């Protein structure tokens, strides 16, 4: 593998895998866990981070190949393909869902724009970025994430010092409910799971795997911090009940704090989410190529991209409710991803130890 990415790039890539779409929806999603929604995010981040560390460590020590190639080496070509197939399919689902979320937000800001046109335009950009190669895509993600995080921090600082908007009393009373926290953490775990999923796939591109592992854990902690701050400030501004009923609380917060400049924030966010979409388009094409053992992923770029775009457009036409998406992603996490992770951990450990 000629293309390699540094530890520094792994950190920013991990942020780009999660944050761009999360920044807009996280307050509303966590608000279902009431005023301790931030605790659900922390629990999800820590628990997923433990699995992330164990599985990445075992995978990195085992080989320099992707988890798909490792699985076929561990279980044989046929059985290995069957076991890892859910892993590949949900990467494809993640990609279509990300495109769906981006288009849904753009149509809120630009209601007169056709969702189909937006979907096709974003798909073309993502496919072009995939063509440029993984290393180039990673470099762009570093710049995009730095700009997006800087913009987010500026908005949060402005909100904090705006006494007319910000009121800590809206965070009270706090009622501790362990069941609600755990239930909320299941949905939140799906966000952090994305880092583990893609780094298992991108192993051949890592220059220093041990340092990359540390960078991925650091990104997990940084994302937890951003989520907690976003949630607390959103509740302090909008209160818990209003936050639950807002589709994009952080965007509405932006309009309150930077009147007339929200279009700038929208453009910054659109750039960051397009980069995230491109990363997942690359992951989808690369995972399918690995599963079929196709040497050059670019050979199947057009058909896979076309398939992803069509599925996303169909999903948008059916107007999938957020509740169904939450149930579907949670089901995938509990029934497909976690069992696959456990199987891989056991066999990586056993065969790695014998090795």
mmCIF file of C-alpha atoms in Angstrom:
data_model
loop_
_atom_site.group_PDB
_atom_site.id
_atom_site.type_symbol
_atom_site.label_atom_id
_atom_site.label_comp_id
_atom_site.label_asym_id
_atom_site.label_seq_id
_atom_site.Cartn_x
_atom_site.Cartn_y
_atom_site.Cartn_z
ATOM 1 C CA UNK A 1 0.000 0.000 0.000
ATOM 2 C CA UNK A 2 1.776 3.134 -1.225
ATOM 3 C CA UNK A 3 -0.575 5.623 0.446
ATOM 4 C CA UNK A 4 0.044 6.054 4.176
ATOM 5 C CA UNK A 5 -1.395 8.507 6.699
ATOM 6 C CA UNK A 6 0.313 9.883 9.809
ATOM 7 C CA UNK A 7 -0.835 9.732 13.434
ATOM 8 C CA UNK A 8 -1.805 13.397 13.255
ATOM 9 C CA UNK A 9 -4.027 12.662 10.252
ATOM 10 C CA UNK A 10 -5.606 9.665 12.024
ATOM 11 C CA UNK A 11 -6.793 11.952 14.832
ATOM 12 C CA UNK A 12 -8.445 14.437 12.459
ATOM 13 C CA UNK A 13 -9.800 11.640 10.260
ATOM 14 C CA UNK A 14 -11.462 10.083 13.328
ATOM 15 C CA UNK A 15 -13.098 13.410 14.113
ATOM 16 C CA UNK A 16 -14.269 13.746 10.503
ATOM 17 C CA UNK A 17 -15.823 10.281 10.680
ATOM 18 C CA UNK A 18 -18.146 11.336 13.516
ATOM 19 C CA UNK A 19 -18.486 15.063 14.180
ATOM 20 C CA UNK A 20 -19.804 16.826 11.024
ATOM 21 C CA UNK A 21 -23.314 15.340 11.039
ATOM 22 C CA UNK A 22 -23.321 14.811 14.803
ATOM 23 C CA UNK A 23 -22.895 18.485 15.678
ATOM 24 C CA UNK A 24 -26.347 19.329 14.343
ATOM 25 C CA UNK A 25 -28.416 16.441 15.727
ATOM 26 C CA UNK A 26 -26.719 15.470 18.994
ATOM 27 C CA UNK A 27 -28.624 17.793 21.379
ATOM 28 C CA UNK A 28 -32.024 16.591 20.144
ATOM 29 C CA UNK A 29 -31.027 12.920 20.179
ATOM 30 C CA UNK A 30 -29.606 13.031 23.695
ATOM 31 C CA UNK A 31 -32.541 15.074 24.987
ATOM 32 C CA UNK A 32 -34.563 11.856 24.976
ATOM 33 C CA UNK A 33 -32.478 10.901 28.028
ATOM 34 C CA UNK A 34 -33.670 14.120 29.684
ATOM 35 C CA UNK A 35 -31.182 16.446 31.367
ATOM 36 C CA UNK A 36 -28.643 13.662 31.925
ATOM 37 C CA UNK A 37 -28.364 13.025 28.194
ATOM 38 C CA UNK A 38 -24.715 14.034 28.360
ATOM 39 C CA UNK A 39 -24.141 11.064 30.697
ATOM 40 C CA UNK A 40 -25.478 8.714 28.009
ATOM 41 C CA UNK A 41 -22.906 10.087 25.561
ATOM 42 C CA UNK A 42 -20.058 9.684 28.061
ATOM 43 C CA UNK A 43 -21.123 6.122 28.917
ATOM 44 C CA UNK A 44 -21.348 5.283 25.211
ATOM 45 C CA UNK A 45 -17.966 6.839 24.489
ATOM 46 C CA UNK A 46 -16.191 5.041 27.327
ATOM 47 C CA UNK A 47 -17.749 1.617 26.696
ATOM 48 C CA UNK A 48 -17.181 1.836 22.938
ATOM 49 C CA UNK A 49 -13.676 3.180 23.552
ATOM 50 C CA UNK A 50 -12.781 0.065 25.564
ATOM 51 C CA UNK A 51 -13.945 -2.209 22.738
ATOM 52 C CA UNK A 52 -12.189 0.080 20.261
ATOM 53 C CA UNK A 53 -8.873 -0.199 22.093
ATOM 54 C CA UNK A 54 -9.037 -3.983 22.528
ATOM 55 C CA UNK A 55 -10.106 -4.827 18.990
ATOM 56 C CA UNK A 56 -7.817 -2.351 17.229
ATOM 57 C CA UNK A 57 -4.873 -3.499 19.350
ATOM 58 C CA UNK A 58 -5.501 -7.148 18.489
ATOM 59 C CA UNK A 59 -6.102 -6.350 14.817
ATOM 60 C CA UNK A 60 -2.995 -4.163 14.482
ATOM 61 C CA UNK A 61 -0.821 -6.782 16.173
ATOM 62 C CA UNK A 62 -2.206 -9.547 13.972
ATOM 63 C CA UNK A 63 -1.487 -8.100 10.511
ATOM 64 C CA UNK A 64 -1.239 -5.044 8.292
ATOM 65 C CA UNK A 65 -4.372 -6.010 6.370
ATOM 66 C CA UNK A 66 -7.964 -4.815 6.661
ATOM 67 C CA UNK A 67 -10.385 -6.601 8.979
ATOM 68 C CA UNK A 68 -12.109 -8.070 5.919
ATOM 69 C CA UNK A 69 -8.923 -9.728 4.698
ATOM 70 C CA UNK A 70 -8.106 -10.839 8.245
ATOM 71 C CA UNK A 71 -11.539 -12.404 8.639
ATOM 72 C CA UNK A 72 -11.106 -14.433 5.463
ATOM 73 C CA UNK A 73 -7.649 -15.479 6.666
ATOM 74 C CA UNK A 74 -9.019 -16.501 10.080
ATOM 75 C CA UNK A 75 -12.116 -18.391 8.937
ATOM 76 C CA UNK A 76 -11.388 -19.255 5.330
ATOM 77 C CA UNK A 77 -12.578 -17.579 2.159
ATOM 78 C CA UNK A 78 -16.236 -18.686 2.228
ATOM 79 C CA UNK A 79 -16.996 -18.674 5.975
ATOM 80 C CA UNK A 80 -14.955 -15.513 6.437
ATOM 81 C CA UNK A 81 -16.999 -13.701 3.805
ATOM 82 C CA UNK A 82 -20.238 -14.775 5.493
ATOM 83 C CA UNK A 83 -19.106 -13.628 8.946
ATOM 84 C CA UNK A 84 -17.821 -10.230 7.777
ATOM 85 C CA UNK A 85 -20.704 -9.562 5.349
ATOM 86 C CA UNK A 86 -22.835 -7.691 7.963
ATOM 87 C CA UNK A 87 -19.814 -5.469 8.591
ATOM 88 C CA UNK A 88 -19.661 -4.550 4.886
ATOM 89 C CA UNK A 89 -23.415 -4.119 4.486
ATOM 90 C CA UNK A 90 -23.748 -1.702 7.388
ATOM 91 C CA UNK A 91 -20.890 0.421 6.069
ATOM 92 C CA UNK A 92 -23.015 0.764 2.948
ATOM 93 C CA UNK A 93 -26.046 1.583 5.079
ATOM 94 C CA UNK A 94 -24.059 4.150 7.083
ATOM 95 C CA UNK A 95 -23.077 5.863 3.835
ATOM 96 C CA UNK A 96 -26.635 6.115 2.520
ATOM 97 C CA UNK A 97 -27.840 7.360 5.916
ATOM 98 C CA UNK A 98 -25.185 10.084 6.001
ATOM 99 C CA UNK A 99 -26.205 11.266 2.529
ATOM 100 C CA UNK A 100 -29.843 11.193 3.656
ATOM 101 C CA UNK A 101 -29.070 13.332 6.735
ATOM 102 C CA UNK A 102 -27.105 15.902 4.751
ATOM 103 C CA UNK A 103 -29.831 16.272 2.126
ATOM 104 C CA UNK A 104 -32.498 16.520 4.848
ATOM 105 C CA UNK A 105 -30.675 19.445 6.447
ATOM 106 C CA UNK A 106 -29.933 21.226 3.161
ATOM 107 C CA UNK A 107 -33.610 21.085 2.215
ATOM 108 C CA UNK A 108 -34.489 22.726 5.544
ATOM 109 C CA UNK A 109 -32.122 25.617 4.816
ATOM 110 C CA UNK A 110 -32.928 25.690 1.072
ATOM 111 C CA UNK A 111 -36.526 24.402 0.841
ATOM 112 C CA UNK A 112 -36.911 25.178 -2.866
ATOM 113 C CA UNK A 113 -34.019 22.922 -3.870
ATOM 114 C CA UNK A 114 -34.761 19.424 -5.188
ATOM 115 C CA UNK A 115 -33.519 16.642 -2.846
ATOM 116 C CA UNK A 116 -32.645 14.521 -5.875
ATOM 117 C CA UNK A 117 -30.425 17.227 -7.369
ATOM 118 C CA UNK A 118 -28.684 17.743 -4.013
ATOM 119 C CA UNK A 119 -28.161 13.986 -3.625
ATOM 120 C CA UNK A 120 -26.642 13.637 -7.086
ATOM 121 C CA UNK A 121 -24.405 16.688 -6.642
ATOM 122 C CA UNK A 122 -23.082 15.436 -3.299
ATOM 123 C CA UNK A 123 -22.603 11.934 -4.697
ATOM 124 C CA UNK A 124 -20.565 13.273 -7.620
ATOM 125 C CA UNK A 125 -18.349 15.300 -5.255
ATOM 126 C CA UNK A 126 -17.885 12.323 -2.936
ATOM 127 C CA UNK A 127 -17.063 10.009 -5.841
ATOM 128 C CA UNK A 128 -14.537 12.485 -7.248
ATOM 129 C CA UNK A 129 -12.877 12.806 -3.828
ATOM 130 C CA UNK A 130 -12.708 9.010 -3.614
ATOM 131 C CA UNK A 131 -10.906 8.964 -6.974
ATOM 132 C CA UNK A 132 -8.177 11.276 -5.662
ATOM 133 C CA UNK A 133 -7.019 8.612 -3.223
ATOM 134 C CA UNK A 134 -7.217 8.061 0.511
ATOM 135 C CA UNK A 135 -4.160 10.124 1.428
ATOM 136 C CA UNK A 136 -5.452 13.215 -0.401
ATOM 137 C CA UNK A 137 -8.886 12.738 1.129
ATOM 138 C CA UNK A 138 -7.336 12.612 4.599
ATOM 139 C CA UNK A 139 -5.385 15.829 4.036
ATOM 140 C CA UNK A 140 -8.572 17.635 3.018
ATOM 141 C CA UNK A 141 -10.398 16.265 6.068
ATOM 142 C CA UNK A 142 -7.784 17.814 8.381
ATOM 143 C CA UNK A 143 -8.429 21.281 6.926
ATOM 144 C CA UNK A 144 -12.215 20.857 6.856
ATOM 145 C CA UNK A 145 -12.399 19.655 10.455
ATOM 146 C CA UNK A 146 -10.140 22.416 11.745
ATOM 147 C CA UNK A 147 -12.403 25.017 10.119
ATOM 148 C CA UNK A 148 -15.601 23.359 11.361
ATOM 149 C CA UNK A 149 -14.411 22.917 14.942
ATOM 150 C CA UNK A 150 -13.128 26.495 15.043
ATOM 151 C CA UNK A 151 -16.523 27.758 13.873
ATOM 152 C CA UNK A 152 -18.313 25.582 16.431
ATOM 153 C CA UNK A 153 -16.120 26.828 19.283
ATOM 154 C CA UNK A 154 -16.709 30.456 18.277
ATOM 155 C CA UNK A 155 -20.497 29.926 18.334
ATOM 156 C CA UNK A 156 -20.307 28.239 21.746
ATOM 157 C CA UNK A 157 -18.171 31.036 23.190
ATOM 158 C CA UNK A 158 -20.555 33.705 21.881
ATOM 159 C CA UNK A 159 -23.507 31.814 23.365
ATOM 160 C CA UNK A 160 -21.826 31.408 26.741
ATOM 161 C CA UNK A 161 -21.222 35.143 27.087
ATOM 162 C CA UNK A 162 -24.712 36.064 25.892
ATOM 163 C CA UNK A 163 -26.534 36.317 29.216
ATOM 164 C CA UNK A 164 -29.882 36.904 27.486
ATOM 165 C CA UNK A 165 -29.779 33.398 25.988
ATOM 166 C CA UNK A 166 -27.793 31.316 28.413
ATOM 167 C CA UNK A 167 -29.330 30.183 31.742
ATOM 168 C CA UNK A 168 -27.863 27.350 33.824
ATOM 169 C CA UNK A 169 -31.095 27.081 35.833
ATOM 170 C CA UNK A 170 -32.647 25.349 32.824
ATOM 171 C CA UNK A 171 -30.413 22.353 33.583
ATOM 172 C CA UNK A 172 -32.274 21.794 36.868
ATOM 173 C CA UNK A 173 -33.645 19.647 38.370
ATOM 174 C CA UNK A 174 -31.454 16.676 37.518
ATOM 175 C CA UNK A 175 -33.122 13.307 38.116
ATOM 176 C CA UNK A 176 -30.752 10.339 38.008
ATOM 177 C CA UNK A 177 -32.248 7.411 36.080
ATOM 178 C CA UNK A 178 -29.770 4.667 35.223
ATOM 179 C CA UNK A 179 -32.129 2.871 32.842
ATOM 180 C CA UNK A 180 -32.716 6.035 30.816
ATOM 181 C CA UNK A 181 -28.989 6.757 30.677
ATOM 182 C CA UNK A 182 -28.192 3.231 29.484
ATOM 183 C CA UNK A 183 -30.988 3.303 26.908
ATOM 184 C CA UNK A 184 -29.698 6.595 25.543
ATOM 185 C CA UNK A 185 -26.139 5.263 25.447
ATOM 186 C CA UNK A 186 -27.136 2.491 23.019
ATOM 187 C CA UNK A 187 -28.012 4.996 20.297
ATOM 188 C CA UNK A 188 -24.975 7.132 21.186
ATOM 189 C CA UNK A 189 -22.648 4.127 20.937
ATOM 190 C CA UNK A 190 -23.415 3.916 17.236
ATOM 191 C CA UNK A 191 -21.692 7.293 16.734
ATOM 192 C CA UNK A 192 -18.443 6.208 18.406
ATOM 193 C CA UNK A 193 -18.592 2.805 16.725
ATOM 194 C CA UNK A 194 -17.923 4.500 13.379
ATOM 195 C CA UNK A 195 -14.289 5.220 14.326
ATOM 196 C CA UNK A 196 -13.620 1.588 15.201
ATOM 197 C CA UNK A 197 -15.365 0.345 12.069
ATOM 198 C CA UNK A 198 -13.436 2.451 9.585
ATOM 199 C CA UNK A 199 -10.031 2.127 11.257
ATOM 200 C CA UNK A 200 -10.402 -1.667 11.152
ATOM 201 C CA UNK A 201 -10.959 -1.225 7.431
ATOM 202 C CA UNK A 202 -8.202 1.362 6.886
ATOM 203 C CA UNK A 203 -5.419 -0.588 8.641
ATOM 204 C CA UNK A 204 -3.317 -0.940 5.426
ATOM 205 C CA UNK A 205 -3.119 2.871 5.187
ATOM 206 C CA UNK A 206 -1.747 3.491 8.693
ATOM 207 C CA UNK A 207 1.898 4.541 8.916
ATOM 208 C CA UNK A 208 2.316 3.812 12.645
ATOM 209 C CA UNK A 209 -0.405 1.549 14.028
ATOM 210 C CA UNK A 210 0.448 1.906 17.734
ATOM 211 C CA UNK A 211 0.360 5.694 17.579
ATOM 212 C CA UNK A 212 -2.751 5.541 15.403
ATOM 213 C CA UNK A 213 -4.475 3.549 18.161
ATOM 214 C CA UNK A 214 -3.667 6.251 20.724
ATOM 215 C CA UNK A 215 -4.847 8.966 18.331
ATOM 216 C CA UNK A 216 -8.179 7.180 17.826
ATOM 217 C CA UNK A 217 -8.761 6.948 21.597
ATOM 218 C CA UNK A 218 -7.856 10.631 21.973
ATOM 219 C CA UNK A 219 -10.381 11.514 19.269
ATOM 220 C CA UNK A 220 -13.011 9.474 21.139
ATOM 221 C CA UNK A 221 -12.407 11.559 24.281
ATOM 222 C CA UNK A 222 -12.421 14.824 22.321
ATOM 223 C CA UNK A 223 -15.757 13.938 20.700
ATOM 224 C CA UNK A 224 -17.209 13.165 24.138
ATOM 225 C CA UNK A 225 -16.130 16.615 25.307
ATOM 226 C CA UNK A 226 -17.710 18.348 22.291
ATOM 227 C CA UNK A 227 -20.954 16.405 22.717
ATOM 228 C CA UNK A 228 -21.234 17.230 26.432
ATOM 229 C CA UNK A 229 -20.624 20.945 25.807
ATOM 230 C CA UNK A 230 -23.102 21.066 22.907
ATOM 231 C CA UNK A 231 -25.779 19.317 24.937
ATOM 232 C CA UNK A 232 -25.395 21.466 28.045
ATOM 233 C CA UNK A 233 -25.401 24.743 26.120
ATOM 234 C CA UNK A 234 -28.391 23.686 23.994
ATOM 235 C CA UNK A 235 -30.430 22.819 27.098
ATOM 236 C CA UNK A 236 -29.320 26.030 28.812
ATOM 237 C CA UNK A 237 -30.602 28.034 25.824
ATOM 238 C CA UNK A 238 -33.691 26.144 24.620
ATOM 239 C CA UNK A 239 -34.706 24.032 27.663
ATOM 240 C CA UNK A 240 -35.159 20.276 27.480
ATOM 241 C CA UNK A 241 -38.697 20.120 26.020
ATOM 242 C CA UNK A 242 -38.007 22.525 23.169
ATOM 243 C CA UNK A 243 -34.718 20.785 22.334
ATOM 244 C CA UNK A 244 -36.553 17.470 21.943
ATOM 245 C CA UNK A 245 -38.801 18.985 19.282
ATOM 246 C CA UNK A 246 -36.101 20.753 17.268
ATOM 247 C CA UNK A 247 -34.642 18.971 14.257
ATOM 248 C CA UNK A 248 -31.316 20.834 14.282
ATOM 249 C CA UNK A 249 -30.822 22.644 17.629
ATOM 250 C CA UNK A 250 -27.253 23.757 16.978
ATOM 251 C CA UNK A 251 -28.175 25.391 13.667
ATOM 252 C CA UNK A 252 -31.003 27.260 15.388
ATOM 253 C CA UNK A 253 -28.520 28.273 18.080
ATOM 254 C CA UNK A 254 -26.258 29.623 15.339
ATOM 255 C CA UNK A 255 -29.067 31.786 13.992
ATOM 256 C CA UNK A 256 -29.644 33.240 17.453
ATOM 257 C CA UNK A 257 -26.007 34.072 18.142
ATOM 258 C CA UNK A 258 -24.794 35.204 14.712
ATOM 259 C CA UNK A 259 -27.728 36.918 13.068
ATOM 260 C CA UNK A 260 -27.098 37.333 9.358
ATOM 261 C CA UNK A 261 -23.981 35.145 9.389
ATOM 262 C CA UNK A 262 -25.623 31.720 9.701
ATOM 263 C CA UNK A 263 -25.058 31.156 5.975
ATOM 264 C CA UNK A 264 -21.300 31.176 6.653
ATOM 265 C CA UNK A 265 -21.736 28.496 9.305
ATOM 266 C CA UNK A 266 -23.937 26.545 6.902
ATOM 267 C CA UNK A 267 -21.259 26.611 4.186
ATOM 268 C CA UNK A 268 -18.579 25.505 6.666
ATOM 269 C CA UNK A 269 -20.789 22.672 7.858
ATOM 270 C CA UNK A 270 -21.634 21.644 4.279
ATOM 271 C CA UNK A 271 -17.939 21.385 3.399
ATOM 272 C CA UNK A 272 -17.221 19.261 6.482
ATOM 273 C CA UNK A 273 -20.163 16.921 5.889
ATOM 274 C CA UNK A 274 -19.242 16.511 2.226
ATOM 275 C CA UNK A 275 -15.773 15.390 3.318
ATOM 276 C CA UNK A 276 -17.357 12.960 5.778
ATOM 277 C CA UNK A 277 -19.572 11.630 3.003
ATOM 278 C CA UNK A 278 -16.522 11.214 0.751
ATOM 279 C CA UNK A 279 -14.740 9.231 3.477
ATOM 280 C CA UNK A 280 -17.704 6.878 3.734
ATOM 281 C CA UNK A 281 -18.019 6.591 -0.048
ATOM 282 C CA UNK A 282 -14.372 5.544 -0.094
ATOM 283 C CA UNK A 283 -14.986 3.100 2.768
ATOM 284 C CA UNK A 284 -17.959 1.579 0.937
ATOM 285 C CA UNK A 285 -16.094 1.121 -2.338
ATOM 286 C CA UNK A 286 -12.948 -0.135 -0.585
ATOM 287 C CA UNK A 287 -14.871 -2.619 1.606
ATOM 288 C CA UNK A 288 -16.733 -4.074 -1.375
ATOM 289 C CA UNK A 289 -13.435 -4.404 -3.259
ATOM 290 C CA UNK A 290 -11.837 -6.136 -0.262
ATOM 291 C CA UNK A 291 -14.788 -8.515 0.100
ATOM 292 C CA UNK A 292 -14.618 -9.508 -3.574
ATOM 293 C CA UNK A 293 -10.776 -9.389 -3.527
ATOM 294 C CA UNK A 294 -10.627 -6.761 -6.284
ATOM 295 C CA UNK A 295 -7.137 -5.267 -6.396
ATOM 296 C CA UNK A 296 -8.113 -1.775 -7.577
ATOM 297 C CA UNK A 297 -11.162 -0.316 -5.807
ATOM 298 C CA UNK A 298 -11.525 2.338 -8.532
ATOM 299 C CA UNK A 299 -12.743 -0.346 -10.924
ATOM 300 C CA UNK A 300 -16.035 -0.572 -9.022
ATOM 301 C CA UNK A 301 -16.334 3.084 -7.968
ATOM 302 C CA UNK A 302 -19.088 4.012 -10.436
ATOM 303 C CA UNK A 303 -21.492 1.075 -9.807
ATOM 304 C CA UNK A 304 -21.105 1.226 -6.008
ATOM 305 C CA UNK A 305 -21.547 5.016 -5.944
ATOM 306 C CA UNK A 306 -24.605 4.739 -8.178
ATOM 307 C CA UNK A 307 -26.107 2.092 -5.879
ATOM 308 C CA UNK A 308 -25.497 4.179 -2.734
ATOM 309 C CA UNK A 309 -27.014 7.293 -4.285
ATOM 310 C CA UNK A 310 -30.125 5.520 -5.533
ATOM 311 C CA UNK A 311 -30.745 3.917 -2.133
ATOM 312 C CA UNK A 312 -30.381 7.270 -0.394
ATOM 313 C CA UNK A 313 -32.769 9.007 -2.815
ATOM 314 C CA UNK A 314 -35.327 6.248 -2.281
ATOM 315 C CA UNK A 315 -34.951 6.636 1.495
ATOM 316 C CA UNK A 316 -35.508 10.380 1.225
ATOM 317 C CA UNK A 317 -38.674 9.847 -0.789
ATOM 318 C CA UNK A 318 -40.023 7.588 1.974
ATOM 319 C CA UNK A 319 -39.245 10.259 4.630
ATOM 320 C CA UNK A 320 -37.794 7.916 7.243
ATOM 321 C CA UNK A 321 -38.736 9.154 10.744
ATOM 322 C CA UNK A 322 -35.883 9.800 13.169
ATOM 323 C CA UNK A 323 -37.364 7.236 15.584
ATOM 324 C CA UNK A 324 -37.155 4.470 12.971
ATOM 325 C CA UNK A 325 -33.550 5.405 12.165
ATOM 326 C CA UNK A 326 -32.706 5.249 15.872
ATOM 327 C CA UNK A 327 -34.312 1.828 16.292
ATOM 328 C CA UNK A 328 -32.664 0.508 13.118
ATOM 329 C CA UNK A 329 -29.168 1.693 14.039
ATOM 330 C CA UNK A 330 -29.543 0.372 17.601
ATOM 331 C CA UNK A 331 -30.694 -2.988 16.255
ATOM 332 C CA UNK A 332 -27.727 -3.175 13.903
ATOM 333 C CA UNK A 333 -25.393 -2.334 16.771
ATOM 334 C CA UNK A 334 -26.763 -4.999 19.133
ATOM 335 C CA UNK A 335 -27.542 -7.772 16.640
ATOM 336 C CA UNK A 336 -24.826 -7.380 14.018
ATOM 337 C CA UNK A 337 -21.892 -5.187 14.986
ATOM 338 C CA UNK A 338 -21.291 -6.192 18.601
ATOM 339 C CA UNK A 339 -21.561 -9.961 17.861
ATOM 340 C CA UNK A 340 -19.114 -9.487 14.962
ATOM 341 C CA UNK A 341 -16.758 -7.524 17.229
ATOM 342 C CA UNK A 342 -16.893 -10.232 19.902
ATOM 343 C CA UNK A 343 -16.162 -12.990 17.373
ATOM 344 C CA UNK A 344 -13.215 -11.031 15.977
ATOM 345 C CA UNK A 345 -11.827 -10.267 19.445
ATOM 346 C CA UNK A 346 -11.935 -13.949 20.419
ATOM 347 C CA UNK A 347 -10.278 -15.212 17.254
ATOM 348 C CA UNK A 348 -7.751 -12.378 17.047
ATOM 349 C CA UNK A 349 -6.773 -13.181 20.625
ATOM 350 C CA UNK A 350 -6.609 -16.957 20.199
ATOM 351 C CA UNK A 351 -4.833 -17.043 16.822
ATOM 352 C CA UNK A 352 -2.716 -14.025 17.611
ATOM 353 C CA UNK A 353 -1.510 -15.678 20.821
ATOM 354 C CA UNK A 354 -0.657 -18.887 18.976
ATOM 355 C CA UNK A 355 1.042 -16.830 16.280
#
